[in-house]
Coordinates of C-alpha atoms and ligand atoms in Angstrom, one line a residue:
X1 CA -27.4 -18.5 14.5
X2 CA -24.1 -16.9 13.4
X3 CA -21.1 -17.3 15.8
X4 CA -19.3 -19.8 17.9
X5 CA -16.4 -20.7 15.7
X6 CA -13.9 -23.6 16.0
X7 CA -10.5 -21.9 15.6
X8 CA -7.6 -23.6 13.8
X9 CA -3.8 -23.2 14.1
X10 CA -3.3 -22.8 10.4
X11 CA -6.6 -21.5 9.0
X12 CA -7.5 -21.2 5.4
X13 CA -8.4 -17.6 4.9
X14 CA -10.0 -15.9 1.9
X15 CA -8.9 -12.2 1.5
X16 CA -11.0 -9.7 -0.4
X17 CA -9.9 -6.2 -1.4
X18 CA -12.0 -3.6 -3.2
X19 CA -11.0 -0.2 -1.8
X20 CA -10.0 1.5 -5.0
X21 CA -9.7 0.3 -8.6
X22 CA -8.4 -3.3 -8.0
X23 CA -10.9 -6.1 -7.3
X24 CA -8.7 -8.7 -5.6
X25 CA -9.1 -12.1 -3.9
X26 CA -6.5 -14.4 -2.4
X27 CA -6.3 -17.5 -0.3
X28 CA -3.7 -18.3 2.4
X29 CA -3.3 -21.4 4.6
X30 CA -1.5 -20.3 7.7
X31 CA 1.5 -18.3 6.6
X32 CA 1.5 -19.9 3.1
X33 CA 0.0 -18.0 0.2
X34 CA -2.0 -20.3 -2.1
X35 CA -3.3 -17.9 -4.6
X36 CA -3.7 -14.2 -5.5
X37 CA -5.9 -12.7 -8.2
X38 CA -6.2 -9.1 -9.2
X39 CA -8.7 -7.8 -11.7
X40 CA -7.9 -4.1 -12.3
X41 CA -10.2 -1.4 -13.8
X42 CA -7.2 0.9 -14.2
X43 CA -7.3 0.9 -18.0
X44 CA -11.0 1.9 -17.8
X45 CA -10.1 4.7 -15.3
X46 CA -7.2 5.9 -17.4
X47 CA -9.7 7.3 -20.0
X48 CA -10.8 9.8 -17.3
X49 CA -7.3 10.5 -16.0
X50 CA -8.0 9.1 -12.5
X51 CA -10.3 6.9 -10.5
X52 CA -14.0 7.6 -11.0
X53 CA -15.7 6.2 -7.9
X54 CA -18.9 5.1 -9.7
X55 CA -16.9 3.3 -12.4
X56 CA -14.9 1.6 -9.7
X57 CA -18.0 0.4 -7.8
X58 CA -19.5 -1.0 -11.0
X59 CA -16.3 -2.7 -12.0
X60 CA -16.1 -4.4 -8.5
X61 CA -19.7 -5.6 -8.8
X62 CA -18.8 -7.2 -12.2
X63 CA -15.5 -8.7 -11.0
X64 CA -15.8 -9.7 -7.3
X65 CA -17.4 -13.1 -7.9
X66 CA -14.9 -13.9 -10.7
X67 CA -11.9 -12.9 -8.6
X68 CA -13.1 -15.0 -5.7
X69 CA -13.8 -18.1 -7.8
X70 CA -10.5 -17.8 -9.6
X71 CA -8.6 -17.4 -6.3
X72 CA -10.3 -20.5 -4.8
X73 CA -9.7 -22.6 -7.9
X74 CA -6.0 -21.6 -8.2
X75 CA -5.6 -22.5 -4.5
X76 CA -7.4 -25.8 -4.9
X77 CA -9.8 -24.8 -2.2
X78 CA -13.6 -25.1 -2.1
X79 CA -15.7 -22.7 -0.1
X80 CA -16.4 -25.4 2.4
X81 CA -12.7 -25.5 3.3
X82 CA -12.6 -21.8 4.3
X83 CA -12.0 -21.0 7.9
X84 CA -12.4 -17.2 7.7
X85 CA -13.1 -14.4 5.3
X86 CA -10.9 -11.2 5.7
X87 CA -12.1 -8.1 3.8
X88 CA -11.0 -4.5 3.6
X89 CA -13.6 -2.3 5.3
X90 CA -11.7 1.0 4.9
X91 CA -10.1 3.3 4.1
X92 CA -11.1 3.8 0.5
X93 CA -14.0 4.7 -1.8
X94 CA -17.2 4.0 0.0
X95 CA -19.2 2.4 -2.8
X96 CA -16.2 0.4 -3.8
X97 CA -15.6 -0.9 -0.3
X98 CA -19.3 -1.9 0.1
X99 CA -19.1 -4.3 -2.8
X100 CA -16.3 -6.4 -1.2
X101 CA -17.7 -6.0 2.3
X102 CA -21.2 -7.1 1.3
X103 CA -19.8 -10.1 -0.6
X104 CA -17.6 -11.1 2.3
X105 CA -20.4 -10.8 4.9
X106 CA -22.7 -13.0 2.9
X107 CA -20.1 -15.6 2.4
X108 CA -19.0 -15.6 6.1
X109 CA -22.6 -15.7 7.3
X110 CA -23.6 -18.5 5.0
X111 CA -20.6 -20.7 6.0
X112 CA -20.8 -19.7 9.7
X113 CA -17.1 -18.7 9.7
X114 CA -15.4 -15.6 11.2
X115 CA -15.6 -12.3 9.2
X116 CA -12.4 -10.2 9.7
X117 CA -12.7 -6.5 8.9
X118 CA -9.2 -5.3 7.8
X119 CA -7.9 -1.8 7.8
X120 CA -6.3 -1.4 4.3
X121 CA -3.2 0.3 5.7
X122 CA -2.6 -2.6 8.1
X123 CA -2.9 -4.8 5.1
X124 CA -0.1 -2.9 3.4
X125 CA 2.1 -3.4 6.5
X126 CA 1.2 -7.1 6.7
X127 CA 2.4 -7.7 3.1
X128 CA 5.9 -8.0 4.4
X129 CA 4.9 -11.2 6.2
X130 CA 4.2 -12.8 2.8
X131 CA 7.8 -12.6 1.7
X132 CA 9.5 -12.6 5.1
X133 CA 8.3 -15.8 6.7
X134 CA 10.8 -15.2 9.6
X135 CA 9.8 -11.6 10.1
X136 CA 9.0 -10.9 13.7
X137 CA 8.4 -7.5 15.5
X138 CA 10.0 -5.2 16.4
X139 CA 10.9 -3.6 13.1
X140 CA 10.7 -0.3 11.3
X141 CA 8.5 0.2 8.2
X142 CA 8.4 2.7 5.5
X143 CA 4.8 3.0 4.4
X144 CA 4.3 5.0 1.2
X145 CA 1.0 4.7 -0.7
X146 CA -1.5 7.0 -2.5
X147 CA -3.1 8.0 0.7
X148 CA -0.3 7.6 3.4
X149 CA 3.3 8.3 3.9
X150 CA 4.8 7.4 7.3
X151 CA 7.6 5.7 9.1
X152 CA 6.3 3.2 11.7
X153 CA 7.7 1.2 14.5
X154 CA 5.9 -2.1 14.8
X155 CA 6.2 -3.3 18.4
X156 CA 4.0 -6.4 18.2
X157 CA 2.0 -8.1 15.5
X158 CA -1.0 -5.9 16.3
X159 CA 0.6 -2.7 17.6
X160 CA 2.6 0.0 15.9
X161 CA 3.8 3.5 16.7
X162 CA 3.8 6.3 14.1
X163 CA 7.3 7.8 14.2
X164 CA 6.6 10.4 11.5
X165 CA 4.3 11.2 8.7
X166 CA 3.5 13.8 6.1
X167 CA 2.0 17.2 6.8
X168 CA 0.2 17.4 3.5
X169 CA 0.2 15.1 0.4
X170 CA 1.2 11.5 0.4
X171 CA 4.2 10.4 -1.7
X172 CA 2.0 8.5 -4.2
X173 CA -0.3 11.5 -4.5
X174 CA 2.8 13.6 -5.4
X175 CA 3.9 11.1 -8.0
X176 CA 0.4 11.2 -9.5
X177 CA 0.3 15.0 -9.5
X178 CA 3.7 15.3 -11.1
X179 CA 2.6 12.8 -13.8
X180 CA -0.3 15.1 -14.6
X181 CA 2.0 18.1 -14.8
X182 CA 4.2 16.2 -17.2
X183 CA 1.2 15.0 -19.2
X184 CA 1.7 11.4 -18.3
X185 CA -1.3 9.0 -18.3
X186 CA -2.9 7.4 -15.2
X187 CA -1.6 5.6 -13.2
X188 CA 1.0 8.3 -12.6
X189 CA 3.6 6.7 -10.3
X190 CA 4.9 3.9 -12.6
X191 CA 4.9 6.3 -15.6
X192 CA 7.0 8.9 -13.7
X193 CA 9.4 6.1 -12.8
X194 CA 9.7 5.0 -16.4
X195 CA 10.3 8.5 -17.6
X196 CA 12.9 9.1 -14.8
X197 CA 14.9 6.1 -16.0
X198 CA 15.8 8.1 -19.1
X199 CA 16.7 11.3 -17.2
X200 CA 19.3 12.7 -14.8
X201 CA 18.6 14.2 -11.4
X202 CA 20.2 17.5 -12.3
X203 CA 17.4 19.9 -11.2
X204 CA 17.6 21.1 -7.6
X205 CA 14.1 20.5 -6.3
X206 CA 13.4 20.9 -2.5
X207 CA 13.5 17.5 -0.7
X208 CA 10.3 16.1 0.8
X209 CA 11.7 16.4 4.4
X210 CA 10.7 19.2 6.8
X211 CA 14.0 20.3 8.4
X212 CA 12.4 22.8 10.8
X213 CA 10.2 20.2 12.5
X214 CA 11.4 18.6 15.7
X215 CA 9.4 15.5 14.9
X216 CA 10.0 13.4 11.8
X217 CA 7.9 15.1 9.1
X218 CA 7.7 14.9 5.4
X219 CA 6.0 17.4 3.0
X220 CA 5.3 17.1 -0.7
X221 CA 3.4 20.4 -1.4
X222 CA 6.6 22.5 -1.8
X223 CA 8.2 19.9 -4.0
X224 CA 5.1 19.7 -6.2
X225 CA 4.9 23.5 -6.5
X226 CA 8.6 23.6 -7.4
X227 CA 8.0 21.1 -10.2
X228 CA 4.9 23.1 -11.5
X229 CA 6.9 26.4 -11.3
X230 CA 9.9 24.9 -13.1
X231 CA 7.8 23.7 -16.0
X232 CA 5.7 26.9 -16.2
X233 CA 8.7 29.2 -16.1
X234 CA 10.4 27.2 -18.9
X235 CA 7.2 27.3 -21.0
X236 CA 6.7 31.0 -20.5
X237 CA 10.2 31.8 -21.5
X238 CA 9.8 29.5 -24.5
X239 CA 12.7 27.4 -23.2
X240 CA 13.0 23.7 -23.8
X241 CA 13.2 21.4 -20.8
X242 CA 13.8 17.7 -20.5
X243 CA 10.8 16.1 -18.9
X244 CA 12.9 13.0 -18.1
X245 CA 15.3 15.2 -16.1
X246 CA 12.3 16.7 -14.3
X247 CA 10.9 13.2 -13.5
X248 CA 14.4 11.9 -12.3
X249 CA 15.0 15.0 -10.2
X250 CA 11.5 14.9 -8.6
X251 CA 11.9 11.2 -7.9
X252 CA 15.2 11.7 -6.0
X253 CA 13.7 14.7 -4.0
X254 CA 10.6 12.7 -3.2
X255 CA 12.3 9.4 -2.2
X256 CA 15.8 10.1 -0.9
X257 CA 14.5 11.6 2.4
X258 CA 12.1 8.7 2.9
X259 CA 14.9 6.2 2.6
X260 CA 17.4 8.1 4.7
X261 CA 14.9 8.8 7.6
X262 CA 13.6 5.2 7.6
X263 CA 17.1 3.8 8.0
X264 CA 18.0 6.5 10.6
X265 CA 14.8 5.5 12.6
X266 CA 15.8 1.8 12.5
X267 CA 19.3 2.6 13.7
X268 CA 18.0 4.9 16.5
X269 CA 15.5 2.4 17.7
X270 CA 18.0 -0.4 17.6
X271 CA 15.8 -2.4 15.2
X272 CA 17.6 -4.9 13.0
X273 CA 14.9 -5.1 10.3
X274 CA 13.3 -2.7 7.9
X275 CA 10.2 -3.4 5.9
X276 CA 8.4 -1.3 3.3
X277 CA 4.9 -1.3 1.9
X278 CA 2.3 0.6 -0.2
X279 CA 2.3 1.4 -3.9
X280 CA 5.3 3.7 -3.9
X281 CA 7.4 0.8 -2.4
X282 CA 7.0 -0.8 -5.9
X283 CA 9.2 2.1 -7.2
X284 CA 12.5 0.6 -8.5
X285 CA 14.6 3.7 -7.4
X286 CA 13.1 3.4 -3.8
X287 CA 13.7 -0.3 -3.7
X288 CA 17.4 0.0 -4.8
X289 CA 18.1 3.0 -2.5
X290 CA 16.6 1.3 0.5
X291 CA 18.5 -1.9 -0.2
X292 CA 21.8 0.0 -0.5
X293 CA 21.2 2.0 2.7
X294 CA 20.1 -1.1 4.7
X295 CA 23.2 -2.9 3.6
X296 CA 25.4 0.0 4.6
X297 CA 23.9 -0.1 8.1
X298 CA 23.7 -3.8 8.4
X299 CA 20.0 -3.9 8.5
X300 CA 17.9 -6.7 7.1
X301 CA 15.4 -5.5 4.5
X302 CA 12.1 -7.2 3.9
X303 CA 10.4 -5.6 1.0
X304 CA 7.4 -7.4 -0.6
X305 CA 7.3 -8.2 -4.3
X306 CA 6.0 -5.3 -6.3
X307 CA 2.7 -6.9 -6.9
X308 CA 2.2 -7.1 -3.1
X309 CA 3.2 -3.4 -2.6
X310 CA 0.3 -2.1 -4.7
X311 CA -3.3 -3.1 -3.8
X312 CA -3.9 -6.8 -3.6
X313 CA -5.8 -9.2 -1.5
X314 CA -2.9 -11.4 -0.3
X315 CA -2.0 -8.6 2.1
X316 CA -5.6 -8.5 3.4
X317 CA -5.5 -12.2 4.0
X318 CA -2.1 -11.9 5.7
X319 CA -3.5 -9.2 8.1
X320 CA -6.6 -11.4 8.4
X321 CA -4.4 -14.1 9.8
X322 CA -2.9 -11.7 12.4
X323 CA -6.4 -10.6 13.5
X324 CA -7.7 -14.3 13.4
X325 CA -5.0 -15.3 15.9
X326 CA -5.8 -12.2 18.0
X327 CA -9.5 -13.2 18.0
X328 CA -10.6 -9.9 16.4
X329 CA -13.7 -10.8 14.5
X330 CA -16.3 -8.5 13.1
X331 CA -20.0 -8.5 13.6
X332 CA -22.4 -8.6 10.6
X333 CA -23.3 -4.9 11.2
X334 CA -19.7 -3.7 10.5
X335 CA -19.9 -0.9 7.9
X336 CA -17.5 0.4 5.3
X337 CA -15.4 3.4 6.3
X338 CA -14.0 5.9 3.8
X339 CA -11.5 7.3 6.3
X340 CA -9.6 5.6 9.1
X341 CA -6.9 7.5 10.9
X342 CA -3.5 5.8 10.7
X343 CA -3.5 5.8 14.5
Ligands
LIG1 O1 -0.9 1.3 -2.2 P1 -1.5 1.8 -3.4 O2 -1.7 0.8 -4.6 O3 -3.0 2.3 -3.2 C1 -3.2 3.1 -2.0 O4 -3.5 2.4 -1.0 O5 -3.1 4.3 -2.1 O6 -0.7 3.0 -3.9 C2 -1.0 3.7 -5.1 C3 0.0 4.8 -5.3 C4 -0.4 5.7 -6.4 O7 -0.2 7.0 -6.1 C5 0.7 5.3 -7.5 O8 1.0 6.3 -8.4 C6 1.8 4.9 -6.6 O9 1.3 4.2 -5.5 N1 2.8 4.0 -7.3 C7 4.0 4.3 -7.6 C8 4.6 3.3 -8.3 N2 3.6 2.3 -8.4 C9 2.5 2.8 -7.8 N3 4.8 5.5 -7.3 C10 6.0 5.5 -7.8 N4 6.6 4.5 -8.5 C11 5.9 3.4 -8.8 N5 6.5 2.4 -9.5
LIG2 ZN1 -3.3 0.6 -1.0

């Protein structure tokens, strides 16, 4: 009979992530990360210019067992030493999520250890605990991924308030769309960043912040349209334009408001710490700007290593630990969920 677990102070937790095109597994013991393995199908997806769900699911099926075995072996842990399995159950591609979730369910059931169903976005937030061992709520977070853009106020380990978000696209989505406009390959974000490094922010694109809104609100659709129009107009007139300048100008317009508003929120809330998470937090321009602004306002910045900003399983294990300590365990009938609201 599955259930009745003996809980530990510093459990050994296996994290599994398969929501998009990364099959990842990681092991933590208490707050200490023992291993993290990521097997990506991004190069396969690049041939199609983006993530093809069926290809992602098949790649997860091929890689999940390998990723878990490698993570256990690198951690020096056997399956018998595991105290819990934490797995992403959403949001993400349904078929992709089901591969990781089914694997995690079978493992937890056969070992009679808790199964922890992790919200991918909460995983991105928890990544900050991996590099900031002394991080304690309250703090303000800039979350910027392919699906979400928000500034959050984390009150306790399990509760946060959404201070502001985006009214249309997410920041990562905008990076990916601009990459396409500029003819850059998938994955778009890092390629736009690389191109921007050779350019100057000399084009006046509209910033990603909605001034008319009373609440904190970002918007990327106007910025994206401005980039499209700029490139089209130049092409129609037969004028040359510098794609690197377009990338650099877009990057500033997309990121400056995120940084400014995050720091403003921390100051207004009297929080002394800022964290960041999600794929766009791997952007060097964002990291440097946030570092500079936090320093200016005497705020402590805890920003995960780049590899823990983009999709990984260490963040899933880290959130798993928070849920383990809160006693939030899933039943075997838990299902994958393509969409989970941020709040
Ligand atoms: O968090 P993530 O890996 O997956 C989601 O949960 O969405 O974020 C992926 C997003 C993509 O849109 C990708 O283009 C963007 O993060 N990204 C970047 C960079 N690295 C990843 N955007 C800008 N600069 C980067 N260096
Ligand atoms: Zn993600």
